[in-house]
Short mmCIF file of C-alpha atoms and ligand atoms in Angstrom, two decimals:
data_model
loop_
_atom_site.label_atom_id
_atom_site.label_comp_id
_atom_site.label_asym_id
_atom_site.label_seq_id
_atom_site.Cartn_x
_atom_site.Cartn_y
_atom_site.Cartn_z
CA MET A 128 149.40 103.52 102.22
CA ARG A 129 150.44 105.04 98.91
CA LEU A 130 146.83 104.86 97.65
CA ALA A 131 145.24 106.61 100.64
CA GLY A 132 142.34 108.75 99.50
CA LYS A 133 142.07 106.97 96.11
CA ARG A 134 138.88 105.27 94.95
CA ALA A 135 139.12 102.11 92.89
CA LEU A 136 136.81 99.83 90.92
CA VAL A 137 137.95 96.26 90.23
CA THR A 138 135.89 93.92 88.02
CA GLY A 139 136.19 90.14 88.20
CA ALA A 140 137.12 90.53 91.86
CA ALA A 141 135.53 87.32 93.23
CA SER A 142 138.47 85.20 92.22
CA GLY A 143 142.09 85.02 91.15
CA ILE A 144 143.86 88.10 89.86
CA GLY A 145 140.98 90.51 90.44
CA GLN A 146 140.51 89.38 94.03
CA ALA A 147 144.23 89.83 94.70
CA ILE A 148 144.28 93.28 93.05
CA ALA A 149 141.30 94.43 95.08
CA ALA A 150 142.90 93.23 98.33
CA ARG A 151 146.24 94.85 97.45
CA LEU A 152 144.73 98.23 96.49
CA ALA A 153 142.76 98.20 99.76
CA ALA A 154 145.91 97.27 101.74
CA ASP A 155 147.66 100.24 100.11
CA GLY A 156 144.89 102.53 101.40
CA ALA A 157 142.36 102.80 98.53
CA ALA A 158 138.61 102.56 98.90
CA VAL A 159 137.73 99.67 96.62
CA LEU A 160 134.40 98.77 94.99
CA THR A 161 134.44 95.18 93.72
CA ALA A 162 132.23 93.62 91.05
CA ASP A 163 131.77 90.14 89.65
CA ARG A 164 129.03 87.95 88.21
CA ALA A 165 129.88 85.38 90.89
CA PRO A 166 128.77 86.10 94.46
CA GLY A 167 131.11 87.62 97.02
CA THR A 168 131.76 91.15 95.79
CA ASP A 169 130.07 94.51 96.40
CA VAL A 170 128.16 94.52 93.12
CA THR A 171 126.97 91.30 91.44
CA LEU A 172 126.56 91.69 87.71
CA ASP A 173 127.68 90.44 84.34
CA VAL A 174 130.07 93.03 82.92
CA SER A 175 128.89 92.21 79.39
CA ALA A 176 125.26 93.12 80.05
CA PRO A 177 124.36 96.39 78.32
CA GLU A 178 123.29 98.12 81.55
CA SER A 179 126.35 97.07 83.60
CA PRO A 180 128.83 99.89 82.81
CA ALA A 181 126.37 102.62 83.85
CA ALA A 182 125.37 100.63 86.94
CA LEU A 183 129.01 100.27 88.00
CA ILE A 184 129.91 103.90 87.49
CA THR A 185 126.75 105.01 89.31
CA ALA A 186 127.77 102.74 92.22
CA CYS A 187 131.24 104.37 92.26
CA GLN A 188 129.66 107.80 92.37
CA GLN A 189 127.17 106.87 95.08
CA GLN A 190 129.36 104.71 97.28
CA MET A 191 132.76 106.36 96.93
CA GLY A 192 131.96 109.83 95.59
CA GLY A 193 134.05 109.31 92.45
CA LEU A 194 136.64 107.12 90.79
CA ASP A 195 140.44 107.36 90.47
CA ILE A 196 141.51 103.84 89.56
CA LEU A 197 139.68 101.58 87.13
CA VAL A 198 140.88 97.98 86.86
CA ALA A 199 139.07 96.20 84.01
CA ASN A 200 140.01 92.66 84.92
CA ALA A 201 136.97 90.40 84.46
CA GLY A 202 137.61 87.84 81.76
CA VAL A 203 137.07 84.29 80.63
CA SER A 204 139.28 81.81 78.86
CA ALA A 205 138.27 80.01 75.69
CA PHE A 206 139.87 77.03 73.99
CA GLU A 207 138.47 75.97 70.62
CA MET A 208 140.22 75.00 67.38
CA LEU A 209 139.55 77.33 64.52
CA GLU A 210 138.05 74.72 62.16
CA GLY A 211 134.49 74.47 63.37
CA HIS A 212 134.97 77.26 65.93
CA SER A 213 131.51 78.27 67.13
CA ASP A 214 130.20 81.79 66.74
CA ALA A 215 128.86 81.54 70.27
CA VAL A 216 132.28 81.08 71.86
CA TRP A 217 133.82 83.73 69.61
CA ASN A 218 131.10 86.24 70.44
CA SER A 219 131.00 85.63 74.19
CA THR A 220 134.80 85.76 74.50
CA LEU A 221 135.04 89.02 72.57
CA SER A 222 132.03 90.41 74.39
CA ILE A 223 133.38 89.78 77.91
CA ASN A 224 137.12 90.18 77.30
CA LEU A 225 137.09 93.16 74.97
CA ASP A 226 133.71 94.85 74.38
CA SER A 227 132.99 95.14 78.11
CA VAL A 228 136.39 96.69 78.74
CA PHE A 229 135.71 99.32 76.07
CA ARG A 230 132.22 100.05 77.40
CA LEU A 231 133.28 100.32 81.02
CA CYS A 232 136.21 102.61 80.21
CA ARG A 233 133.98 104.79 78.05
CA GLU A 234 131.41 105.08 80.81
CA ALA A 235 134.10 105.89 83.41
CA ILE A 236 135.66 108.83 81.52
CA PRO A 237 133.57 111.65 83.06
CA LEU A 238 134.38 110.51 86.62
CA LEU A 239 138.04 109.80 85.78
CA LYS A 240 138.41 113.31 84.33
CA LEU A 241 137.32 114.74 87.67
CA SER A 242 140.05 112.77 89.46
CA GLY A 243 142.92 114.82 88.08
CA GLN A 244 145.28 111.84 88.45
CA ALA A 245 143.27 108.88 87.20
CA ARG A 246 144.47 105.43 86.26
CA ILE A 247 143.03 102.85 83.88
CA ILE A 248 144.61 99.43 84.22
CA THR A 249 143.64 96.73 81.74
CA ILE A 250 144.48 93.06 82.06
CA GLY A 251 145.72 91.70 78.80
CA SER A 252 147.73 88.51 78.57
CA VAL A 253 150.90 87.25 76.94
CA MET A 254 148.22 86.45 74.30
CA SER A 255 148.01 90.23 73.70
CA THR A 256 151.29 89.80 71.84
CA PHE A 257 151.38 86.13 70.82
CA GLY A 258 148.99 83.48 69.59
CA GLU A 259 148.41 79.84 70.34
CA ALA A 260 146.48 76.97 68.73
CA GLY A 261 142.95 76.89 70.09
CA MET A 262 143.20 80.43 71.40
CA ALA A 263 141.92 82.43 68.41
CA ALA A 264 139.08 84.22 70.22
CA TYR A 265 141.07 84.77 73.40
CA ALA A 266 144.14 86.07 71.56
CA ALA A 267 142.03 88.32 69.33
CA ALA A 268 140.29 89.80 72.39
CA LYS A 269 143.54 90.28 74.33
CA HIS A 270 145.34 91.84 71.34
CA GLY A 271 142.33 94.16 71.22
CA VAL A 272 142.68 95.07 74.91
CA LEU A 273 146.28 96.17 74.32
CA GLY A 274 145.33 98.27 71.30
CA LEU A 275 142.42 99.82 73.15
CA THR A 276 144.71 100.67 76.08
CA ARG A 277 147.23 102.44 73.84
CA ALA A 278 144.50 104.42 72.06
CA MET A 279 142.93 105.41 75.39
CA ALA A 280 146.32 106.54 76.71
CA ILE A 281 146.77 108.96 73.83
CA GLU A 282 143.23 110.29 73.90
CA LEU A 283 142.90 110.61 77.67
CA GLY A 284 146.43 111.73 78.59
CA PRO A 285 145.56 115.42 78.20
CA HIS A 286 142.90 114.88 80.90
CA GLY A 287 145.39 113.50 83.43
CA ILE A 288 144.27 109.91 82.87
CA THR A 289 146.88 107.22 82.29
CA ALA A 290 146.06 103.85 80.71
CA ASN A 291 148.39 100.90 81.01
CA CYS A 292 148.09 97.19 80.37
CA ILE A 293 149.39 94.20 82.34
CA GLN A 294 150.15 91.05 80.39
CA PRO A 295 150.19 88.14 82.81
CA GLY A 296 151.74 84.83 81.89
CA ALA A 297 150.43 81.58 83.43
CA ILE A 298 149.01 82.48 86.82
CA LEU A 299 147.33 79.95 89.14
CA THR A 300 143.70 81.10 89.31
CA GLY A 301 140.17 79.94 88.75
CA ILE A 302 140.73 80.10 84.99
CA THR A 303 143.87 77.98 84.92
CA ARG A 304 143.70 75.69 87.96
CA PRO A 305 141.24 73.23 86.37
CA ALA A 306 143.26 73.13 83.15
CA PHE A 307 146.51 72.50 85.02
CA ALA A 308 144.83 69.84 87.19
CA ALA A 309 143.34 68.06 84.17
CA ASN A 310 146.56 68.25 82.21
CA PRO A 311 149.64 68.54 84.47
CA ALA A 312 151.89 68.59 81.41
CA PHE A 313 150.33 71.96 80.54
CA GLY A 314 151.37 73.42 83.90
CA ASP A 315 154.80 71.81 83.65
CA TYR A 316 155.22 73.40 80.23
CA TRP A 317 154.69 76.88 81.65
CA VAL A 318 156.89 76.24 84.68
CA GLU A 319 159.69 75.09 82.40
CA LYS A 320 159.14 77.93 79.95
CA SER A 321 159.44 80.56 82.67
CA ALA A 322 162.91 81.76 83.62
CA LEU A 323 161.91 81.71 87.31
CA LYS A 324 160.70 78.08 87.04
CA ARG A 325 157.31 78.53 88.63
CA LEU A 326 153.77 79.50 87.81
CA GLY A 327 152.62 82.99 88.79
CA GLU A 328 150.48 83.78 91.79
CA PRO A 329 147.66 86.38 91.71
CA ASP A 330 149.69 88.51 94.15
CA ASP A 331 152.50 88.73 91.55
CA ILE A 332 150.05 90.61 89.30
CA ALA A 333 148.47 92.58 92.15
CA ALA A 334 151.84 94.08 93.10
CA VAL A 335 152.29 95.40 89.57
CA ALA A 336 148.72 96.72 89.47
CA ALA A 337 149.35 98.59 92.72
CA PHE A 338 152.43 100.20 91.18
CA LEU A 339 150.45 101.25 88.08
CA ALA A 340 147.68 102.60 90.30
CA SER A 341 150.12 104.67 92.32
CA ASN A 342 151.93 107.95 91.76
CA ASP A 343 155.13 105.95 91.20
CA SER A 344 153.95 105.23 87.66
CA ARG A 345 152.99 108.87 86.96
CA PHE A 346 154.98 109.23 83.73
CA MET A 347 153.87 105.83 82.31
CA THR A 348 150.96 105.63 79.94
CA GLY A 349 150.17 103.56 76.87
CA ALA A 350 152.64 101.04 78.28
CA THR A 351 152.36 97.32 78.72
CA LEU A 352 154.08 95.28 81.43
CA VAL A 353 154.66 91.60 80.76
CA VAL A 354 154.50 89.75 84.10
CA ASP A 355 155.23 86.14 83.15
CA GLY A 356 158.34 85.10 85.06
CA GLY A 357 160.28 85.47 81.84
CA ALA A 358 158.24 82.85 79.94
CA THR A 359 158.20 84.97 76.77
CA ALA A 360 161.68 86.45 77.15
CA HIS A 361 162.90 83.75 74.74
CA PRO A 362 161.32 82.31 71.58
N1 NAD B 743 145.28 83.13 85.00
C1 NAD B 743 146.07 83.38 84.00
O1 NAD B 743 147.01 82.62 83.70
C2 NAD B 743 145.87 84.64 83.15
C3 NAD B 743 146.85 84.95 82.19
C4 NAD B 743 146.69 86.08 81.43
C5 NAD B 743 145.58 86.89 81.61
N2 NAD B 743 144.66 86.55 82.55
C6 NAD B 743 143.51 87.45 82.70
O2 NAD B 743 143.33 87.81 84.04
C7 NAD B 743 141.97 88.19 84.23
C8 NAD B 743 141.45 87.51 85.50
O3 NAD B 743 141.43 86.11 85.31
P1 NAD B 743 141.82 85.08 86.45
O4 NAD B 743 142.95 84.26 85.91
O5 NAD B 743 141.97 85.76 87.74
O6 NAD B 743 140.56 84.11 86.40
P2 NAD B 743 139.43 83.81 87.49
O7 NAD B 743 138.47 82.90 86.81
O8 NAD B 743 140.08 83.31 88.76
O9 NAD B 743 138.75 85.22 87.76
C9 NAD B 743 138.01 85.85 86.79
C10 NAD B 743 136.83 86.48 87.47
O10 NAD B 743 136.09 87.21 86.48
C11 NAD B 743 134.74 86.96 86.68
N3 NAD B 743 134.01 87.14 85.42
C12 NAD B 743 134.14 86.44 84.29
N4 NAD B 743 133.28 86.86 83.38
C13 NAD B 743 132.54 87.84 83.97
C14 NAD B 743 131.47 88.64 83.52
N5 NAD B 743 130.98 88.52 82.30
N6 NAD B 743 130.97 89.56 84.38
C15 NAD B 743 131.46 89.69 85.64
N7 NAD B 743 132.47 88.95 86.09
C16 NAD B 743 133.02 88.03 85.26
C17 NAD B 743 134.63 85.52 87.15
O11 NAD B 743 133.41 85.22 87.81
C18 NAD B 743 135.85 85.42 88.07
O12 NAD B 743 135.56 85.75 89.40
C19 NAD B 743 141.23 87.81 82.95
O13 NAD B 743 141.03 88.95 82.17
C20 NAD B 743 142.18 86.83 82.32
O14 NAD B 743 142.00 86.79 80.91
C21 NAD B 743 144.77 85.43 83.31
#
């Protein structure tokens, strides 16, 4: 119960990593408000809609009386080769995966300042550090998430707010399951690439998020934790 008394907001919590993080934070004692554009969470909205950040922070204020832990997790994958890459896919990927993270964090600052010991946790990707063919928009957005996290850490540290990023490798979720099913060689590639010889599970990421949300990570900020089973430990 190391998060007893804490109040958390998790976006993209209807599936995969976000769902696991919300469950883990709750199991550790936090009050958790969940949001997603898919049904099944406390607040149903599209995080990239202009009114969503204010709506979410108002819900935190009204339903939990504040906010201590913000997990900006909602995201989409995009695969499109650069030659002929559509503006629409570029814009929607950047809008959901990067712009909405910036807007939600900005909106949350006044409540997080009141916490005294607040946590921002962003979900980047191994694509926050590397690139891949067909992943231009996704990699650009996830590199941006890491840069945003570091900048927030420096700016918000004096207010007792830490900001850290998690960079998952290949995790079995709603984003990846169809791709692995359609192309088993893709899954096999990631299993083989990982040192631990398996794909990740959402709970593997949730455990790290719970650590970053807790007092155990109190002297960490502007940091990034690669959670990929060792897939990127070698070239
Ligand atoms: N699965 C992986 O291998 C992997 C690897 C690295 C990073 N990530 C990141 O983890 C995060 C979670 O992804 P996941 O793998 O759990 O996928 P997922 O599809 O299982 O879950 C993502 C959730 O976000 C929600 N969502 C998407 N766009 C939204 C929007 N505009 N507004 C509100 N909700 C929205 C979806 O409805 C879904 O419930 C994403 O940011 C993703 O980029 C995943």
